[in-house]
Amino acid sequence: MILYSAPPSYYSMIGRLALNTAQISFENHHMDIHIRKEQLAPWYVALNPHMTVPTLVDGKTILIDSQDILRLSANLAGNQWLDIDLDLAPQIESVVKAHYAIPIERLTFCKAMIHLPILKFILPRALGKVIKGLEAQLVKAKNPTAVQAKIDLNQSRITYFTQSASLEEKMTVERNRVSAYLSQLPTPENFLFGNKPSSADVVTAVLFGRLKMIGEYALVTNNTRGIALDQWFGRMQQVPAFQLSDIWLRFQWWRILLRG
């Protein structure tokens, strides 16, 4: 089983943490999505036409979405995860669904551009360069529909970050989304729903890590159940699976430059 993941990628973190929490053995193949842009390489596009990470390859089975990897992990974990509990499963599924409704990219890059205003010029240019590269591939692409979809996605990113409301207004919207998500969480015991982990623990731990990384963790601590949620996250960080999964709690720019 091979997981193609990028160290700083949010959804790659979910894939790594899900597999490690379920104690599933896998080979972690590091992808350089920033410098070499390996996700755009033909060999990878053949695995994942969406040109995203993570991708999990298990023989002839290929999963190209962290939600599918999370679901597989829960299935393989069996009674070691609370997802199998028929009474809790709907609540866990509701939390996971709410998590995936949060546009993590917008939250991350809005905060980054507010913190470093020069990124307001760098990011659109970088995306424009990617678009030109994809357009050059379009004629000879084996899957032109997928390439065009990637072009359209990057164009929509440029539009979002450069037009309409200010970055501060957009950031307010994203903070409210996170706060709404936090309000759905139960008051944790050892884990969120009891004494065993669940899919909800996986996605929420990665979300809290991202909030730490971008300087928005006050959304957790200022919550009405902030003390309990903060203590839960402290326990999660001590779990071996978390420590094995390379969950970024701070931005490690040097690892991007060193491709590691």
mmCIF file of C-alpha atoms in Angstrom:
data_model
loop_
_atom_site.group_PDB
_atom_site.id
_atom_site.type_symbol
_atom_site.label_atom_id
_atom_site.label_comp_id
_atom_site.label_asym_id
_atom_site.label_seq_id
_atom_site.Cartn_x
_atom_site.Cartn_y
_atom_site.Cartn_z
ATOM 1 C CA MET A 1 0.000 0.000 0.000
ATOM 2 C CA ILE A 2 1.484 3.325 -1.084
ATOM 3 C CA LEU A 3 0.262 6.750 0.008
ATOM 4 C CA TYR A 4 1.313 9.595 -2.263
ATOM 5 C CA SER A 5 1.204 12.605 0.012
ATOM 6 C CA ALA A 6 2.819 16.006 0.417
ATOM 7 C CA PRO A 7 4.127 16.990 3.873
ATOM 8 C CA PRO A 8 2.364 20.411 4.027
ATOM 9 C CA SER A 9 -0.852 19.274 2.320
ATOM 10 C CA TYR A 10 -3.860 19.446 4.633
ATOM 11 C CA TYR A 11 -5.674 16.520 3.070
ATOM 12 C CA SER A 12 -2.463 14.499 2.933
ATOM 13 C CA MET A 13 -2.272 14.953 6.705
ATOM 14 C CA ILE A 14 -5.750 13.464 7.001
ATOM 15 C CA GLY A 15 -4.679 10.489 4.901
ATOM 16 C CA ARG A 16 -1.552 9.898 6.972
ATOM 17 C CA LEU A 17 -3.310 10.294 10.315
ATOM 18 C CA ALA A 18 -6.230 8.077 9.288
ATOM 19 C CA LEU A 19 -3.966 5.220 8.201
ATOM 20 C CA ASN A 20 -1.694 5.517 11.224
ATOM 21 C CA THR A 21 -4.605 5.745 13.663
ATOM 22 C CA ALA A 22 -6.058 2.575 12.141
ATOM 23 C CA GLN A 23 -2.586 0.964 12.412
ATOM 24 C CA ILE A 24 -2.486 0.236 8.690
ATOM 25 C CA SER A 25 0.987 -0.345 7.284
ATOM 26 C CA PHE A 26 1.786 1.808 4.247
ATOM 27 C CA GLU A 27 4.670 3.343 2.347
ATOM 28 C CA ASN A 28 4.572 7.129 2.418
ATOM 29 C CA HIS A 29 5.761 8.509 -0.934
ATOM 30 C CA HIS A 30 6.544 12.214 -0.493
ATOM 31 C CA MET A 31 5.255 14.403 -3.306
ATOM 32 C CA ASP A 32 6.806 17.801 -4.066
ATOM 33 C CA ILE A 33 3.741 19.829 -5.041
ATOM 34 C CA HIS A 34 5.388 23.258 -4.781
ATOM 35 C CA ILE A 35 8.793 23.215 -6.478
ATOM 36 C CA ARG A 36 8.754 20.232 -8.844
ATOM 37 C CA LYS A 37 4.942 20.174 -8.993
ATOM 38 C CA GLU A 38 4.992 16.386 -9.216
ATOM 39 C CA GLN A 39 1.201 16.268 -9.024
ATOM 40 C CA LEU A 40 1.159 17.533 -12.632
ATOM 41 C CA ALA A 41 3.566 14.862 -13.909
ATOM 42 C CA PRO A 42 2.055 12.415 -16.439
ATOM 43 C CA TRP A 43 2.820 9.371 -14.271
ATOM 44 C CA TYR A 44 0.873 10.887 -11.387
ATOM 45 C CA VAL A 45 -1.995 12.165 -13.529
ATOM 46 C CA ALA A 46 -2.429 8.545 -14.651
ATOM 47 C CA LEU A 47 -3.054 7.646 -11.001
ATOM 48 C CA ASN A 48 -5.042 10.715 -10.038
ATOM 49 C CA PRO A 49 -6.587 12.722 -12.905
ATOM 50 C CA HIS A 50 -7.585 15.437 -10.422
ATOM 51 C CA MET A 51 -3.866 16.154 -9.846
ATOM 52 C CA THR A 52 -4.343 16.422 -6.096
ATOM 53 C CA VAL A 53 -2.892 14.735 -3.051
ATOM 54 C CA PRO A 54 -3.253 12.352 -1.368
ATOM 55 C CA THR A 55 -3.610 9.249 -3.506
ATOM 56 C CA LEU A 56 -3.623 5.767 -1.997
ATOM 57 C CA VAL A 57 -2.647 2.814 -4.179
ATOM 58 C CA ASP A 58 -3.348 -0.682 -2.904
ATOM 59 C CA GLY A 59 -2.785 -3.132 -5.723
ATOM 60 C CA LYS A 60 -5.401 -2.349 -8.348
ATOM 61 C CA THR A 61 -7.399 -0.171 -5.954
ATOM 62 C CA ILE A 62 -6.687 3.561 -6.202
ATOM 63 C CA LEU A 63 -8.275 6.117 -3.866
ATOM 64 C CA ILE A 64 -7.863 9.764 -4.859
ATOM 65 C CA ASP A 65 -9.721 11.551 -2.065
ATOM 66 C CA SER A 66 -8.870 11.797 1.624
ATOM 67 C CA GLN A 67 -12.516 11.080 2.461
ATOM 68 C CA ASP A 68 -12.219 7.682 0.780
ATOM 69 C CA ILE A 69 -8.957 6.987 2.598
ATOM 70 C CA LEU A 70 -10.619 7.963 5.865
ATOM 71 C CA ARG A 71 -13.545 5.646 5.125
ATOM 72 C CA LEU A 72 -11.212 2.771 4.249
ATOM 73 C CA SER A 73 -9.274 3.324 7.469
ATOM 74 C CA ALA A 74 -12.461 3.225 9.526
ATOM 75 C CA ASN A 75 -13.566 0.019 7.826
ATOM 76 C CA LEU A 76 -10.221 -1.689 8.377
ATOM 77 C CA ALA A 77 -10.029 -0.479 11.978
ATOM 78 C CA GLY A 78 -13.266 -2.315 12.763
ATOM 79 C CA ASN A 79 -14.162 -2.216 16.453
ATOM 80 C CA GLN A 80 -11.015 -0.238 17.258
ATOM 81 C CA TRP A 81 -12.846 2.870 16.018
ATOM 82 C CA LEU A 82 -16.222 4.148 17.154
ATOM 83 C CA ASP A 83 -17.428 4.532 13.554
ATOM 84 C CA ILE A 84 -18.676 0.946 13.847
ATOM 85 C CA ASP A 85 -21.049 1.872 16.692
ATOM 86 C CA LEU A 86 -24.517 2.086 15.147
ATOM 87 C CA ASP A 87 -25.674 4.656 17.701
ATOM 88 C CA LEU A 88 -22.674 6.953 17.247
ATOM 89 C CA ALA A 89 -22.081 6.486 13.528
ATOM 90 C CA PRO A 90 -24.630 9.124 12.375
ATOM 91 C CA GLN A 91 -23.135 11.737 14.727
ATOM 92 C CA ILE A 92 -19.593 10.936 13.629
ATOM 93 C CA GLU A 93 -20.606 11.071 9.979
ATOM 94 C CA SER A 94 -22.291 14.439 10.546
ATOM 95 C CA VAL A 95 -19.098 15.895 12.057
ATOM 96 C CA VAL A 96 -16.964 14.559 9.203
ATOM 97 C CA LYS A 97 -19.375 15.944 6.612
ATOM 98 C CA ALA A 98 -19.346 19.344 8.318
ATOM 99 C CA HIS A 99 -15.553 19.311 8.361
ATOM 100 C CA TYR A 100 -15.318 18.735 4.615
ATOM 101 C CA ALA A 101 -17.672 21.672 4.049
ATOM 102 C CA ILE A 102 -14.979 24.021 5.413
ATOM 103 C CA PRO A 103 -12.923 25.425 2.496
ATOM 104 C CA ILE A 104 -9.515 24.914 4.094
ATOM 105 C CA GLU A 105 -7.643 26.482 1.179
ATOM 106 C CA ARG A 106 -9.555 29.745 1.541
ATOM 107 C CA LEU A 107 -9.008 29.815 5.293
ATOM 108 C CA THR A 108 -5.285 29.165 4.912
ATOM 109 C CA PHE A 109 -4.481 31.507 2.053
ATOM 110 C CA CYS A 110 -6.693 34.376 3.179
ATOM 111 C CA LYS A 111 -4.829 34.394 6.490
ATOM 112 C CA ALA A 112 -1.462 34.073 4.724
ATOM 113 C CA MET A 113 -2.179 37.011 2.410
ATOM 114 C CA ILE A 114 -3.374 39.182 5.285
ATOM 115 C CA HIS A 115 -0.241 38.320 7.246
ATOM 116 C CA LEU A 116 2.105 38.762 4.248
ATOM 117 C CA PRO A 117 0.472 41.222 1.818
ATOM 118 C CA ILE A 118 3.083 40.498 -0.875
ATOM 119 C CA LEU A 119 1.368 37.141 -1.341
ATOM 120 C CA LYS A 120 -1.576 39.037 -2.845
ATOM 121 C CA PHE A 121 0.658 39.538 -5.872
ATOM 122 C CA ILE A 122 2.683 36.305 -5.733
ATOM 123 C CA LEU A 123 -0.183 33.807 -5.434
ATOM 124 C CA PRO A 124 -2.224 34.907 -8.481
ATOM 125 C CA ARG A 125 0.954 35.007 -10.594
ATOM 126 C CA ALA A 126 1.957 31.541 -9.423
ATOM 127 C CA LEU A 127 -1.495 30.189 -10.246
ATOM 128 C CA GLY A 128 -1.379 31.924 -13.622
ATOM 129 C CA LYS A 129 1.924 30.217 -14.374
ATOM 130 C CA VAL A 130 0.417 26.843 -13.504
ATOM 131 C CA ILE A 131 -2.534 27.578 -15.796
ATOM 132 C CA LYS A 132 -0.204 28.365 -18.716
ATOM 133 C CA GLY A 133 1.649 25.104 -18.141
ATOM 134 C CA LEU A 134 -1.591 23.158 -18.102
ATOM 135 C CA GLU A 135 -2.817 24.904 -21.239
ATOM 136 C CA ALA A 136 0.393 23.850 -22.981
ATOM 137 C CA GLN A 137 -0.345 20.229 -22.029
ATOM 138 C CA LEU A 138 -3.985 20.378 -23.063
ATOM 139 C CA VAL A 139 -3.583 19.457 -26.745
ATOM 140 C CA LYS A 140 -1.568 16.302 -26.064
ATOM 141 C CA ALA A 141 -3.194 15.364 -22.768
ATOM 142 C CA LYS A 142 -4.543 11.823 -22.442
ATOM 143 C CA ASN A 143 -7.343 13.205 -20.289
ATOM 144 C CA PRO A 144 -8.068 16.727 -21.587
ATOM 145 C CA THR A 145 -11.261 16.955 -19.561
ATOM 146 C CA ALA A 146 -9.312 16.536 -16.317
ATOM 147 C CA VAL A 147 -6.672 19.058 -17.408
ATOM 148 C CA GLN A 148 -9.337 21.600 -18.354
ATOM 149 C CA ALA A 149 -11.026 21.066 -14.989
ATOM 150 C CA LYS A 150 -7.719 21.830 -13.266
ATOM 151 C CA ILE A 151 -7.332 24.980 -15.363
ATOM 152 C CA ASP A 152 -10.847 26.092 -14.443
ATOM 153 C CA LEU A 153 -10.211 25.364 -10.753
ATOM 154 C CA ASN A 154 -7.058 27.471 -10.690
ATOM 155 C CA GLN A 155 -8.825 30.285 -12.524
ATOM 156 C CA SER A 156 -11.604 30.200 -9.925
ATOM 157 C CA ARG A 157 -8.951 30.444 -7.212
ATOM 158 C CA ILE A 158 -7.508 33.565 -8.793
ATOM 159 C CA THR A 159 -10.992 35.061 -9.047
ATOM 160 C CA TYR A 160 -11.813 34.319 -5.407
ATOM 161 C CA PHE A 161 -8.606 35.760 -3.975
ATOM 162 C CA THR A 162 -8.492 38.879 -6.151
ATOM 163 C CA GLN A 163 -12.091 39.989 -6.632
ATOM 164 C CA SER A 164 -15.248 41.038 -4.721
ATOM 165 C CA ALA A 165 -14.989 41.305 -0.914
ATOM 166 C CA SER A 166 -11.794 42.211 0.924
ATOM 167 C CA LEU A 167 -9.543 39.529 2.369
ATOM 168 C CA GLU A 168 -10.548 40.607 5.871
ATOM 169 C CA GLU A 169 -14.229 40.139 5.032
ATOM 170 C CA LYS A 170 -13.517 36.755 3.485
ATOM 171 C CA MET A 171 -11.527 35.754 6.551
ATOM 172 C CA THR A 172 -14.462 36.656 8.772
ATOM 173 C CA VAL A 173 -16.676 34.314 6.761
ATOM 174 C CA GLU A 174 -14.165 31.474 7.131
ATOM 175 C CA ARG A 175 -13.753 32.053 10.866
ATOM 176 C CA ASN A 176 -17.516 31.831 11.222
ATOM 177 C CA ARG A 177 -17.527 28.531 9.354
ATOM 178 C CA VAL A 178 -14.947 27.105 11.744
ATOM 179 C CA SER A 179 -16.848 28.404 14.768
ATOM 180 C CA ALA A 180 -20.024 26.759 13.474
ATOM 181 C CA TYR A 181 -18.119 23.499 13.112
ATOM 182 C CA LEU A 182 -16.763 23.716 16.651
ATOM 183 C CA SER A 183 -20.282 24.206 17.970
ATOM 184 C CA GLN A 184 -21.214 20.793 16.513
ATOM 185 C CA LEU A 185 -18.484 18.925 18.372
ATOM 186 C CA PRO A 186 -19.352 16.967 21.504
ATOM 187 C CA THR A 187 -17.652 17.670 24.812
ATOM 188 C CA PRO A 188 -14.726 15.232 24.525
ATOM 189 C CA GLU A 189 -14.077 12.303 26.800
ATOM 190 C CA ASN A 190 -10.738 10.637 26.035
ATOM 191 C CA PHE A 191 -11.572 10.977 22.341
ATOM 192 C CA LEU A 192 -14.396 13.040 20.875
ATOM 193 C CA PHE A 193 -17.111 10.410 21.151
ATOM 194 C CA GLY A 194 -15.799 8.088 23.830
ATOM 195 C CA ASN A 195 -12.775 6.018 24.745
ATOM 196 C CA LYS A 196 -11.872 5.032 21.194
ATOM 197 C CA PRO A 197 -10.963 7.187 18.174
ATOM 198 C CA SER A 198 -13.235 7.850 15.237
ATOM 199 C CA SER A 199 -13.104 9.544 11.866
ATOM 200 C CA ALA A 200 -14.196 12.715 13.651
ATOM 201 C CA ASP A 201 -11.044 12.665 15.786
ATOM 202 C CA VAL A 202 -8.875 12.368 12.683
ATOM 203 C CA VAL A 203 -10.324 15.312 10.769
ATOM 204 C CA THR A 204 -10.707 17.535 13.817
ATOM 205 C CA ALA A 205 -7.114 16.946 14.935
ATOM 206 C CA VAL A 206 -5.832 17.965 11.507
ATOM 207 C CA LEU A 207 -8.120 21.032 11.512
ATOM 208 C CA PHE A 208 -6.837 22.098 14.943
ATOM 209 C CA GLY A 209 -3.292 21.641 13.683
ATOM 210 C CA ARG A 210 -4.037 23.934 10.748
ATOM 211 C CA LEU A 211 -5.577 26.531 13.074
ATOM 212 C CA LYS A 212 -2.391 26.393 15.151
ATOM 213 C CA MET A 213 -0.243 26.775 12.044
ATOM 214 C CA ILE A 214 -2.020 29.857 10.711
ATOM 215 C CA GLY A 215 -2.425 31.572 14.082
ATOM 216 C CA GLU A 216 -6.178 31.036 14.412
ATOM 217 C CA TYR A 217 -6.231 28.606 17.327
ATOM 218 C CA ALA A 218 -8.022 31.211 19.437
ATOM 219 C CA LEU A 219 -11.150 30.055 17.623
ATOM 220 C CA VAL A 220 -10.799 26.893 19.715
ATOM 221 C CA THR A 221 -9.688 28.359 23.032
ATOM 222 C CA ASN A 222 -12.317 31.117 22.924
ATOM 223 C CA ASN A 223 -15.090 28.606 22.282
ATOM 224 C CA THR A 224 -17.527 27.959 25.112
ATOM 225 C CA ARG A 225 -15.979 24.482 25.467
ATOM 226 C CA GLY A 226 -12.509 25.720 24.633
ATOM 227 C CA ILE A 227 -10.774 24.243 27.679
ATOM 228 C CA ALA A 228 -12.142 20.748 27.021
ATOM 229 C CA LEU A 229 -11.371 20.934 23.290
ATOM 230 C CA ASP A 230 -7.866 22.228 23.939
ATOM 231 C CA GLN A 231 -7.226 19.426 26.418
ATOM 232 C CA TRP A 232 -8.503 16.891 23.885
ATOM 233 C CA PHE A 233 -6.113 18.248 21.260
ATOM 234 C CA GLY A 234 -3.274 18.048 23.767
ATOM 235 C CA ARG A 235 -4.057 14.368 24.289
ATOM 236 C CA MET A 236 -4.250 13.780 20.548
ATOM 237 C CA GLN A 237 -0.774 15.215 20.072
ATOM 238 C CA GLN A 238 0.577 12.606 22.481
ATOM 239 C CA VAL A 239 -0.926 9.689 20.553
ATOM 240 C CA PRO A 240 1.788 7.804 18.601
ATOM 241 C CA ALA A 241 -0.279 7.901 15.401
ATOM 242 C CA PHE A 242 -0.372 11.697 15.518
ATOM 243 C CA GLN A 243 3.364 11.911 16.062
ATOM 244 C CA LEU A 244 3.983 9.582 13.111
ATOM 245 C CA SER A 245 1.743 11.544 10.757
ATOM 246 C CA ASP A 246 3.707 14.779 10.336
ATOM 247 C CA ILE A 247 0.848 17.097 11.281
ATOM 248 C CA TRP A 248 2.120 20.655 10.842
ATOM 249 C CA LEU A 249 1.504 22.908 13.837
ATOM 250 C CA ARG A 250 3.676 25.659 12.387
ATOM 251 C CA PHE A 251 4.595 26.589 8.837
ATOM 252 C CA GLN A 252 7.870 24.921 7.861
ATOM 253 C CA TRP A 253 8.926 26.884 4.783
ATOM 254 C CA TRP A 254 12.390 25.348 4.773
ATOM 255 C CA ARG A 255 10.938 21.886 4.173
ATOM 256 C CA ILE A 256 9.149 23.178 1.092
ATOM 257 C CA LEU A 257 12.373 24.639 -0.269
ATOM 258 C CA LEU A 258 14.315 21.498 0.624
ATOM 259 C CA ARG A 259 11.515 19.328 -0.778
ATOM 260 C CA GLY A 260 11.219 17.218 2.316
#
